[in-house]
Short mmCIF file of C-alpha atoms in Angstrom, two decimals:
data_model
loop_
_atom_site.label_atom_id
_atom_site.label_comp_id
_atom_site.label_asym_id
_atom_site.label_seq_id
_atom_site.Cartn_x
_atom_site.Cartn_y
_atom_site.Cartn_z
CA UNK A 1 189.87 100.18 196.63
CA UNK A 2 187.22 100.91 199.07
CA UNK A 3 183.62 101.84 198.11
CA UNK A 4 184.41 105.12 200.23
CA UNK A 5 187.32 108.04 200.65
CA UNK A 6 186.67 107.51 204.41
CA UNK A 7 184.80 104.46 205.39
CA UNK A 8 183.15 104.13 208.65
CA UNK A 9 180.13 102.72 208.57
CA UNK A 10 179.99 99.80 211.22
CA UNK A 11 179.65 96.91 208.78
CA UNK A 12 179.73 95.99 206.57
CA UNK A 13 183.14 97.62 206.57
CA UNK A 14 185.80 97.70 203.95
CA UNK A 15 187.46 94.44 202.87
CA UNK A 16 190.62 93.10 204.03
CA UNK A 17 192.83 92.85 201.02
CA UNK A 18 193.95 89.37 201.52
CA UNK A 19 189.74 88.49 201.46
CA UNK A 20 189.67 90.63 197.89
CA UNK A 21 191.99 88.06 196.63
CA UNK A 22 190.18 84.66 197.67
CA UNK A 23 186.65 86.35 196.97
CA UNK A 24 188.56 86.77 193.37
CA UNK A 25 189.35 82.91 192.88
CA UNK A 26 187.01 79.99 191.39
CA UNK A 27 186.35 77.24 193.45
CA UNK A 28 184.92 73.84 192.60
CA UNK A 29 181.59 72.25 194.79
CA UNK A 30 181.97 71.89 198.34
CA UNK A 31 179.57 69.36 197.83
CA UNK A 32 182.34 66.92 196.54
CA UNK A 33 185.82 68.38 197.20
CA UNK A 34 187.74 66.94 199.93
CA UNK A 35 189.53 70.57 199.90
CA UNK A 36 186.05 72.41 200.99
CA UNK A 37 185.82 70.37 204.01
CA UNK A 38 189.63 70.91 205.13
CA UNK A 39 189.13 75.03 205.05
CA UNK A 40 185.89 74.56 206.94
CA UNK A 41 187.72 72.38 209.64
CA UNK A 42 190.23 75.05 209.22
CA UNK A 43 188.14 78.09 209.46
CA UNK A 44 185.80 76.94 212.43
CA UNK A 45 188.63 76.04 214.74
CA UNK A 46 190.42 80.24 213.37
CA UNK A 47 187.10 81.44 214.66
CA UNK A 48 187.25 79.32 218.03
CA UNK A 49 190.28 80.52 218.39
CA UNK A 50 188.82 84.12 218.53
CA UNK A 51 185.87 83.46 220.64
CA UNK A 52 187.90 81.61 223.09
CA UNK A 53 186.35 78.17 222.99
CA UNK A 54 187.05 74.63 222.50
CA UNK A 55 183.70 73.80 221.69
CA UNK A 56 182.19 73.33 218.30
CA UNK A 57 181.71 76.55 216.14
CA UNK A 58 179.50 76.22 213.04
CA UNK A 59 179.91 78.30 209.94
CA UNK A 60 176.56 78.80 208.18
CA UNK A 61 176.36 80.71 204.80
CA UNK A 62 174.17 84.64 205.76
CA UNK A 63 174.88 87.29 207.56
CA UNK A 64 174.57 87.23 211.41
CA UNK A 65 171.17 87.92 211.69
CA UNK A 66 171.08 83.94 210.82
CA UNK A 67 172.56 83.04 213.40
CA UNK A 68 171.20 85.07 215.97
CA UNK A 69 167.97 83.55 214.89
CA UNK A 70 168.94 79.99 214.07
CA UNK A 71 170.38 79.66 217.81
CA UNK A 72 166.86 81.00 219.44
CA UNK A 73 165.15 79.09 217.38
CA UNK A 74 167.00 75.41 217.88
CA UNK A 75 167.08 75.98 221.42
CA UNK A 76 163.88 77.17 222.63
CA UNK A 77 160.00 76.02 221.93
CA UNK A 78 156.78 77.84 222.30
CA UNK A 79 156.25 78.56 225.97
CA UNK A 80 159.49 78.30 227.24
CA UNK A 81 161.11 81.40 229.77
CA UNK A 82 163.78 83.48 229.01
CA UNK A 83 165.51 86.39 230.43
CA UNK A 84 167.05 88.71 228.21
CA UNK A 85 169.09 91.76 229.19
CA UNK A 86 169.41 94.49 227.30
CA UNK A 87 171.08 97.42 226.82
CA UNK A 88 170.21 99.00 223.51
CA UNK A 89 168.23 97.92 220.29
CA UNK A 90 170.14 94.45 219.61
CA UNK A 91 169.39 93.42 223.57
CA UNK A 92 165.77 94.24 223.58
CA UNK A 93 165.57 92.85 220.25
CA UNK A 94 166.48 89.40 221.03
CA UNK A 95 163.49 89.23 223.94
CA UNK A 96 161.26 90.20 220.90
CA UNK A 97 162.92 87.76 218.52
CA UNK A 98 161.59 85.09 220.87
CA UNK A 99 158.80 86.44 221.75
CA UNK A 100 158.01 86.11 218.37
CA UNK A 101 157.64 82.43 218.33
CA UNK A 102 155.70 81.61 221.31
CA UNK A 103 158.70 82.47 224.29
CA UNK A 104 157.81 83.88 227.79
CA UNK A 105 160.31 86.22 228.06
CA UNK A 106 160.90 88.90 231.03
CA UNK A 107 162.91 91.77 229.51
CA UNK A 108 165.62 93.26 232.28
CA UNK A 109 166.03 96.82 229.61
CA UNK A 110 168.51 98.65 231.20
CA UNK A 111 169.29 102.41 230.12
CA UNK A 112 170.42 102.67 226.61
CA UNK A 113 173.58 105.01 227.27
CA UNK A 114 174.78 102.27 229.75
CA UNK A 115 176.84 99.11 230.23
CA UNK A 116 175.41 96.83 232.41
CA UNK A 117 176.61 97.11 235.77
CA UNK A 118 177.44 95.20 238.91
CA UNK A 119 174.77 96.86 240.47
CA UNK A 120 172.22 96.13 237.61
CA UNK A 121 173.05 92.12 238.57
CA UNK A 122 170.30 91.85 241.33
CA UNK A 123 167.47 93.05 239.20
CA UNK A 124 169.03 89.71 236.33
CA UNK A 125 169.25 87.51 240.06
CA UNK A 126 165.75 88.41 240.54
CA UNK A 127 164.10 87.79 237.15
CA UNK A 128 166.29 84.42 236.79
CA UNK A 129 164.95 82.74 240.40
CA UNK A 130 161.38 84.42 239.91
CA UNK A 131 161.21 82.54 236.55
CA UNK A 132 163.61 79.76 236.00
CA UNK A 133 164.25 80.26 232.19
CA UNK A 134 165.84 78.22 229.74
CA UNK A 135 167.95 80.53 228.31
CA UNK A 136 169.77 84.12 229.23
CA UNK A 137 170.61 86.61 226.33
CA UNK A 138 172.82 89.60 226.37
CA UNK A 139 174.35 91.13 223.76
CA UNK A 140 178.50 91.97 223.93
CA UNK A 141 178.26 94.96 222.01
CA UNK A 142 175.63 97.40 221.27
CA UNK A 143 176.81 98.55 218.15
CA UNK A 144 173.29 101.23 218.13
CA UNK A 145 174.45 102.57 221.83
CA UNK A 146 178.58 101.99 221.10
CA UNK A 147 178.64 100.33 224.30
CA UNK A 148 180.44 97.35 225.62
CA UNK A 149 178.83 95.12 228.20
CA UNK A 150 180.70 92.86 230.67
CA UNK A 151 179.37 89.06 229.74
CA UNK A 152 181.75 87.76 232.42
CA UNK A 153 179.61 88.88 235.00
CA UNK A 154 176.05 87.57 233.89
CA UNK A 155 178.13 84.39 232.64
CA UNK A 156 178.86 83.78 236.62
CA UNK A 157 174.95 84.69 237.57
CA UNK A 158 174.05 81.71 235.12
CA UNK A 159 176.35 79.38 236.18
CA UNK A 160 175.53 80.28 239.68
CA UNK A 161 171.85 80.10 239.37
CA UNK A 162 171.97 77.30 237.02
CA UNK A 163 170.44 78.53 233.81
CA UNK A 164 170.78 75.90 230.60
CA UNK A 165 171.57 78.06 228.44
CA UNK A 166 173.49 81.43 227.81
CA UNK A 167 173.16 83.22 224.70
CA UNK A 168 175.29 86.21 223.89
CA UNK A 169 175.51 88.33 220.20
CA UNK A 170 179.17 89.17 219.91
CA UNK A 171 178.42 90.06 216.07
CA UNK A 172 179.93 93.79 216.40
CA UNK A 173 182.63 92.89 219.15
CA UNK A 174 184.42 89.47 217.60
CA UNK A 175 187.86 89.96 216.60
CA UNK A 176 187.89 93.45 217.61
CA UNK A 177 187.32 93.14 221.21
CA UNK A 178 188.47 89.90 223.94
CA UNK A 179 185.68 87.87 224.13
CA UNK A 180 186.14 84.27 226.29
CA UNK A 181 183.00 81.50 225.11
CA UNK A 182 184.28 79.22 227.79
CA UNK A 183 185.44 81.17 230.58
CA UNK A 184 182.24 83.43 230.93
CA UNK A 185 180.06 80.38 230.61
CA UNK A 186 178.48 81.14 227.68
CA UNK A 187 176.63 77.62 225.20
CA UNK A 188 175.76 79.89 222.32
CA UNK A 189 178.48 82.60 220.92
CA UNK A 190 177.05 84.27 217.77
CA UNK A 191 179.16 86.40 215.19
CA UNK A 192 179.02 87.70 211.88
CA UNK A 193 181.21 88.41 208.49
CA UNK A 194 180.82 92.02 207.94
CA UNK A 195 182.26 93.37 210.81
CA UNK A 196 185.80 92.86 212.67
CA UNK A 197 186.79 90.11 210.13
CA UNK A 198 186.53 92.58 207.00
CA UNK A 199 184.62 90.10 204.93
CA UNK A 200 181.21 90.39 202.95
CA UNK A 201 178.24 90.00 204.98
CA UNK A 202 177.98 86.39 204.01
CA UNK A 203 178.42 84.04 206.95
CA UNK A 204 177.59 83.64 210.07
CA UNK A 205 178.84 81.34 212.75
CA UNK A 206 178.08 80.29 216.18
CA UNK A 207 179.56 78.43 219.10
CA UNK A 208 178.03 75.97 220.37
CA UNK A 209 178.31 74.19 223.95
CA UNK A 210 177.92 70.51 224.74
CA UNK A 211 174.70 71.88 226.86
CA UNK A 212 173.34 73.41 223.94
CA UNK A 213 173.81 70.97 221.29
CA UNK A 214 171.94 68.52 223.71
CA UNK A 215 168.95 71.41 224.01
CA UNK A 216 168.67 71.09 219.92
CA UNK A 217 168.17 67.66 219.68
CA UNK A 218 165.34 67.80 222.19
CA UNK A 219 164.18 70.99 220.15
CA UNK A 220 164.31 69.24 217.00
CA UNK A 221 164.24 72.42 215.24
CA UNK A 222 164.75 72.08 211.05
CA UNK A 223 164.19 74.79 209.75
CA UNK A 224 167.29 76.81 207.10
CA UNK A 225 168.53 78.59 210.03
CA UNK A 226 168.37 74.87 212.19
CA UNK A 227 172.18 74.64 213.77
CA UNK A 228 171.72 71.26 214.66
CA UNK A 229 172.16 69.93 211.03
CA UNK A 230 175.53 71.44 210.86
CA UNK A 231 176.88 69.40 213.86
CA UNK A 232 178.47 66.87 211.65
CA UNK A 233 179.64 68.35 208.62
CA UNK A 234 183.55 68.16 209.60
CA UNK A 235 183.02 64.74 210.65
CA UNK A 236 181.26 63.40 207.53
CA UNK A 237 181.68 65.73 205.13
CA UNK A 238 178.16 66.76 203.98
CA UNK A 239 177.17 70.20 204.61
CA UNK A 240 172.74 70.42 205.13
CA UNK A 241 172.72 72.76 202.08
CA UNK A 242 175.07 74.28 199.33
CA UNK A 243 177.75 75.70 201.36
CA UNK A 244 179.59 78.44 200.37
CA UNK A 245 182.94 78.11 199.62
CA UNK A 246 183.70 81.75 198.75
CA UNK A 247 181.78 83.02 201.87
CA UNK A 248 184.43 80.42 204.55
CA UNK A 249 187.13 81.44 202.22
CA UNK A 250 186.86 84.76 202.90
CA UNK A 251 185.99 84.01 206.74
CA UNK A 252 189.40 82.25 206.93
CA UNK A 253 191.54 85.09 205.28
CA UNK A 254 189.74 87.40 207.62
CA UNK A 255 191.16 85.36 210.75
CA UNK A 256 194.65 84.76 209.51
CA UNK A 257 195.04 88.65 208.75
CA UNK A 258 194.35 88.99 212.99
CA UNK A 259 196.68 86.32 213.68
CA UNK A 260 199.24 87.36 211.54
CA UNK A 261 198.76 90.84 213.01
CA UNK A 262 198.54 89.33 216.56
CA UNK A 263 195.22 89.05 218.36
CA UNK A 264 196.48 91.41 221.83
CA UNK A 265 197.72 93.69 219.17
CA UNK A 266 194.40 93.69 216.87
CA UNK A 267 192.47 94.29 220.29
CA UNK A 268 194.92 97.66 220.75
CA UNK A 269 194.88 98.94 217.11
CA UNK A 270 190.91 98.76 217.64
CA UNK A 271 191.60 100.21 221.31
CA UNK A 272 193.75 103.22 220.50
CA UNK A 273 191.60 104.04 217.62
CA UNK A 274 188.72 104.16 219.31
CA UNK A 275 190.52 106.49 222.02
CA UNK A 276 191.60 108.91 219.12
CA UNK A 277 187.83 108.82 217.72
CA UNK A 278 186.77 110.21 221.34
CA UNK A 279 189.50 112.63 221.94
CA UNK A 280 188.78 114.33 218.71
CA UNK A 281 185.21 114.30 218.92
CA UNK A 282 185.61 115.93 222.26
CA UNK A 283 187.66 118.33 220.78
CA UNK A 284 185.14 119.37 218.26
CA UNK A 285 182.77 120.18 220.76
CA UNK A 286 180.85 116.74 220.16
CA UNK A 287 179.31 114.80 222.79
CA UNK A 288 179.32 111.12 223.42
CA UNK A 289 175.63 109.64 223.46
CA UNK A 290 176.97 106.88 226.17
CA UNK A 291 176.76 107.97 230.02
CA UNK A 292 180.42 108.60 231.58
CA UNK A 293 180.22 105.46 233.74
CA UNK A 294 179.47 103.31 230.42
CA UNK A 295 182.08 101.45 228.71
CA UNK A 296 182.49 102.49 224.94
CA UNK A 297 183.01 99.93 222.41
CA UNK A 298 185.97 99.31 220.54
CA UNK A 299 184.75 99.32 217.45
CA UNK A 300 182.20 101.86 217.31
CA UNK A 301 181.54 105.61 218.19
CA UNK A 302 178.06 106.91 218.88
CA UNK A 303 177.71 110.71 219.38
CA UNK A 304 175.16 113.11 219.22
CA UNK A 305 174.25 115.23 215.92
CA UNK A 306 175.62 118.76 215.86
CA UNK A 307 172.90 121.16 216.82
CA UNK A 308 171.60 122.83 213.82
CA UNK A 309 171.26 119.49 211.97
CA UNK A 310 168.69 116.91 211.12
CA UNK A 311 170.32 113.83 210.30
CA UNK A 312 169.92 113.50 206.46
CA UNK A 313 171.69 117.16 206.60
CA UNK A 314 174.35 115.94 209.12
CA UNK A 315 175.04 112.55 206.56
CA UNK A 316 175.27 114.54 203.04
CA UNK A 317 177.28 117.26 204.90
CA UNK A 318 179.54 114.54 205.63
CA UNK A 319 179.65 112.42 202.38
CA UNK A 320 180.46 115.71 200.58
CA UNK A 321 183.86 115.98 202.80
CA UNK A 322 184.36 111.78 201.57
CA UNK A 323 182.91 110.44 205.42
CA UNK A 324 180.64 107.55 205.01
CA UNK A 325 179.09 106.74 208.43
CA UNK A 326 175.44 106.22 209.42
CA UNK A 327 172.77 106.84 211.99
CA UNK A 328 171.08 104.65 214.69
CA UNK A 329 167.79 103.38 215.22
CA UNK A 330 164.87 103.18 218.50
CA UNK A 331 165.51 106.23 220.75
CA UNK A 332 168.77 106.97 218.93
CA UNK A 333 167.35 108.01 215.45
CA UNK A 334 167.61 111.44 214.63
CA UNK A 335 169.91 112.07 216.89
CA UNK A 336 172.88 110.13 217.07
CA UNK A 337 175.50 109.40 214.39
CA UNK A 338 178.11 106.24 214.79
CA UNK A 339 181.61 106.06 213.50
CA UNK A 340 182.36 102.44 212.67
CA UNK A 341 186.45 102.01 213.72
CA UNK A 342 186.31 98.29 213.05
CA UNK A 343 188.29 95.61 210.97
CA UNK A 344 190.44 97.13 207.89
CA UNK A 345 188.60 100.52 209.01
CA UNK A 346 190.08 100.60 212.69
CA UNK A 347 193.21 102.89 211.29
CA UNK A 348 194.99 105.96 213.14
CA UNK A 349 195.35 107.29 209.14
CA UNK A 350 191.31 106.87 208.61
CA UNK A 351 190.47 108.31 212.16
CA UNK A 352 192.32 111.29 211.18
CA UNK A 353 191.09 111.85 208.29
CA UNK A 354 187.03 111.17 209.47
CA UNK A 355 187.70 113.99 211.76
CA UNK A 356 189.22 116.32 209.61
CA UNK A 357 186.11 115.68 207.74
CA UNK A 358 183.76 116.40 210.83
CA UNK A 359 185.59 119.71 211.33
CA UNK A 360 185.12 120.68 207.95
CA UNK A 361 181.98 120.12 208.12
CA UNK A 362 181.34 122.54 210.97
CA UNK A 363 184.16 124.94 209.45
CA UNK A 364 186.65 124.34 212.31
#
């Protein structure tokens, strides 16, 4: 049963069945079962698998805000450059993130209603020759904006322009959306639990290059969040701290239920959806916050608030018709509102019935 008549927040989203069940089962310590460290093998190569990549992929127990930290911080030190591009709250964010530790970083903030475009790629050329940084960030999908931004293209302006390191946050876009580690040229692949894969915000996991892997044990970083501790748990077994056998459990029912379903035709369900959230917004006289040349996500929706109504109105209206979605934040709050059509919620059935809900709310 789902915490929600008509769930769409954009995660943590509703859990897949087959995930209730595991979440449901004891397990022993993965600190001493042989069986812990077969699912972990098991679940890091399903999760490979979706971010197109034959390089390692570590599972580490908390949400994705772990990882997104843990990779900054076991790649960079104080003083290094980076160039982050952003398009919304999560692409800024990471140039702060750094920044927050010591980085020199040179923010290329592109219009939050956007995608990055080709012709945005000479203002990334220029920053990237102008300051030679370690690392490039970018985030896959904005899930404050609902956009989608093309990684393939700043994955060629690294490799061209020989950056060490490529960082992208495909926490809202991983197993909902294509995304290719490898062929864009990316060393550091972050995702999260609680979105796409249907499970509890309780892991996080990141793919790691052979470049990047060589950056952390320069770094040396050790902290919780440290990757490089993980690089040899399916190799000897030992895990840096309590793992959590629920959390990968629940991470590997969450990929099986795509593969079973088919990955080209998970990407389509979350496609069409998405498609039917649009046309019926439009059709209630709602407008898109994203520009018309911007590509929309997927897996999220964000429109503007009716006219007529603050947010907190705009919400309860909603929850009193059963829709459970939520707001956005930075120069979105107050006036946006995002439907999350991801994972279990990514449903022709619940898209119909969020929008009856909408046009009940404005009596339509």
């Amino acid at each position: 049963m789902s915490y929600a008549p008509i769930p769409m927040v954009p995660g943590p989203v509703a859990l897949h069945e087959d995930v209730i069940a595991v979440l449901g089962r004891d397990y022993g310590s993965g600190q001493v079962e042989s069986d812990f460290l077969c699912l972990y093998d098991a679940t890091s190569r399903s999760i490979g698998k979706l971010m197109g990549t034959k390089d390692d992929v570590v599972l580490m127990t908390g949400e994705g805000m772990l990882a997104l930290w843990g990779a900054l911080k076991s790649c960079l030190k104080p003083g290094d450059h980076v160039v982050s591009v952003g398009t919304g709250v999560f692409g800024d964010g990471i140039g702060e993130m750094a920044e927050s530790f010591g980085c020199i970083v040179e923010k290329v903030s592109l219009p939050y209603d956007c995608s990055i475009r080709e012709s945005d790629l000479a203002a990334v050329e220029e920053a990237i020759r102008r300051v030679k940084p370690v690392m490039l960030t970018a985030v896959h999908c904005e899930t404050p904006s609902g956009t989608l931004n093309p990684i393939g293209l700043l994955g060629k302006l690294k490799k061209d322009l020989g950056v060490p390191l490529f960082y992208v946050d495909t926490v809202a876009g991983l197993g909902g959306a294509p995304v290719h580690m490898d062929e864009w040229n990316v060393d550091l692949m972050l995702g999260g639990s609680q979105k796409c894969l249907s499970c509890p915000p309780s892991m996080s996991m990141v793919g790691v290059s052979a470049a990047a892997w060589e950056r952390m044990k320069e770094v040396n970083y050790q902290g919780y969040d440290a990757i490089l501790p993980f690089r040899t748990v399916r190799t000897d077994g030992r895990c840096p701290y309590t793992p959590n056998w629920h959390g990968v459990a629940a991470l590997y029912a969450g990929t099986q239920a795509i593969f079973k379903e088919g990955m080209d035709a998970a990407f389509a369900r979350h496609e069409a959806v998405a498609a039917q959230c649009r046309a019926g917004l439009a059709e209630l006289g709602i407008k898109l916050w994203t520009a018309p040349d911007a590509v929309n996500a997927p897996t999220v929706t964000a429109a503007m608030i009716p006219e007529g109504f603050t947010w907190p109105e705009w919400k309860e209206a909603l929850r009193r018709h059963g829709l459970i979605c939520t707001g956005s934040f930075g120069p979105m709050d107050g006036k946006v509102f995002r439907l999350g059509h991801m994972g279990t919620q990514a449903q022709p059935y619940l898209m119909e019935q969020a929008l009856d809900a909408i046009a009940a709310t404005l009596g339509k």
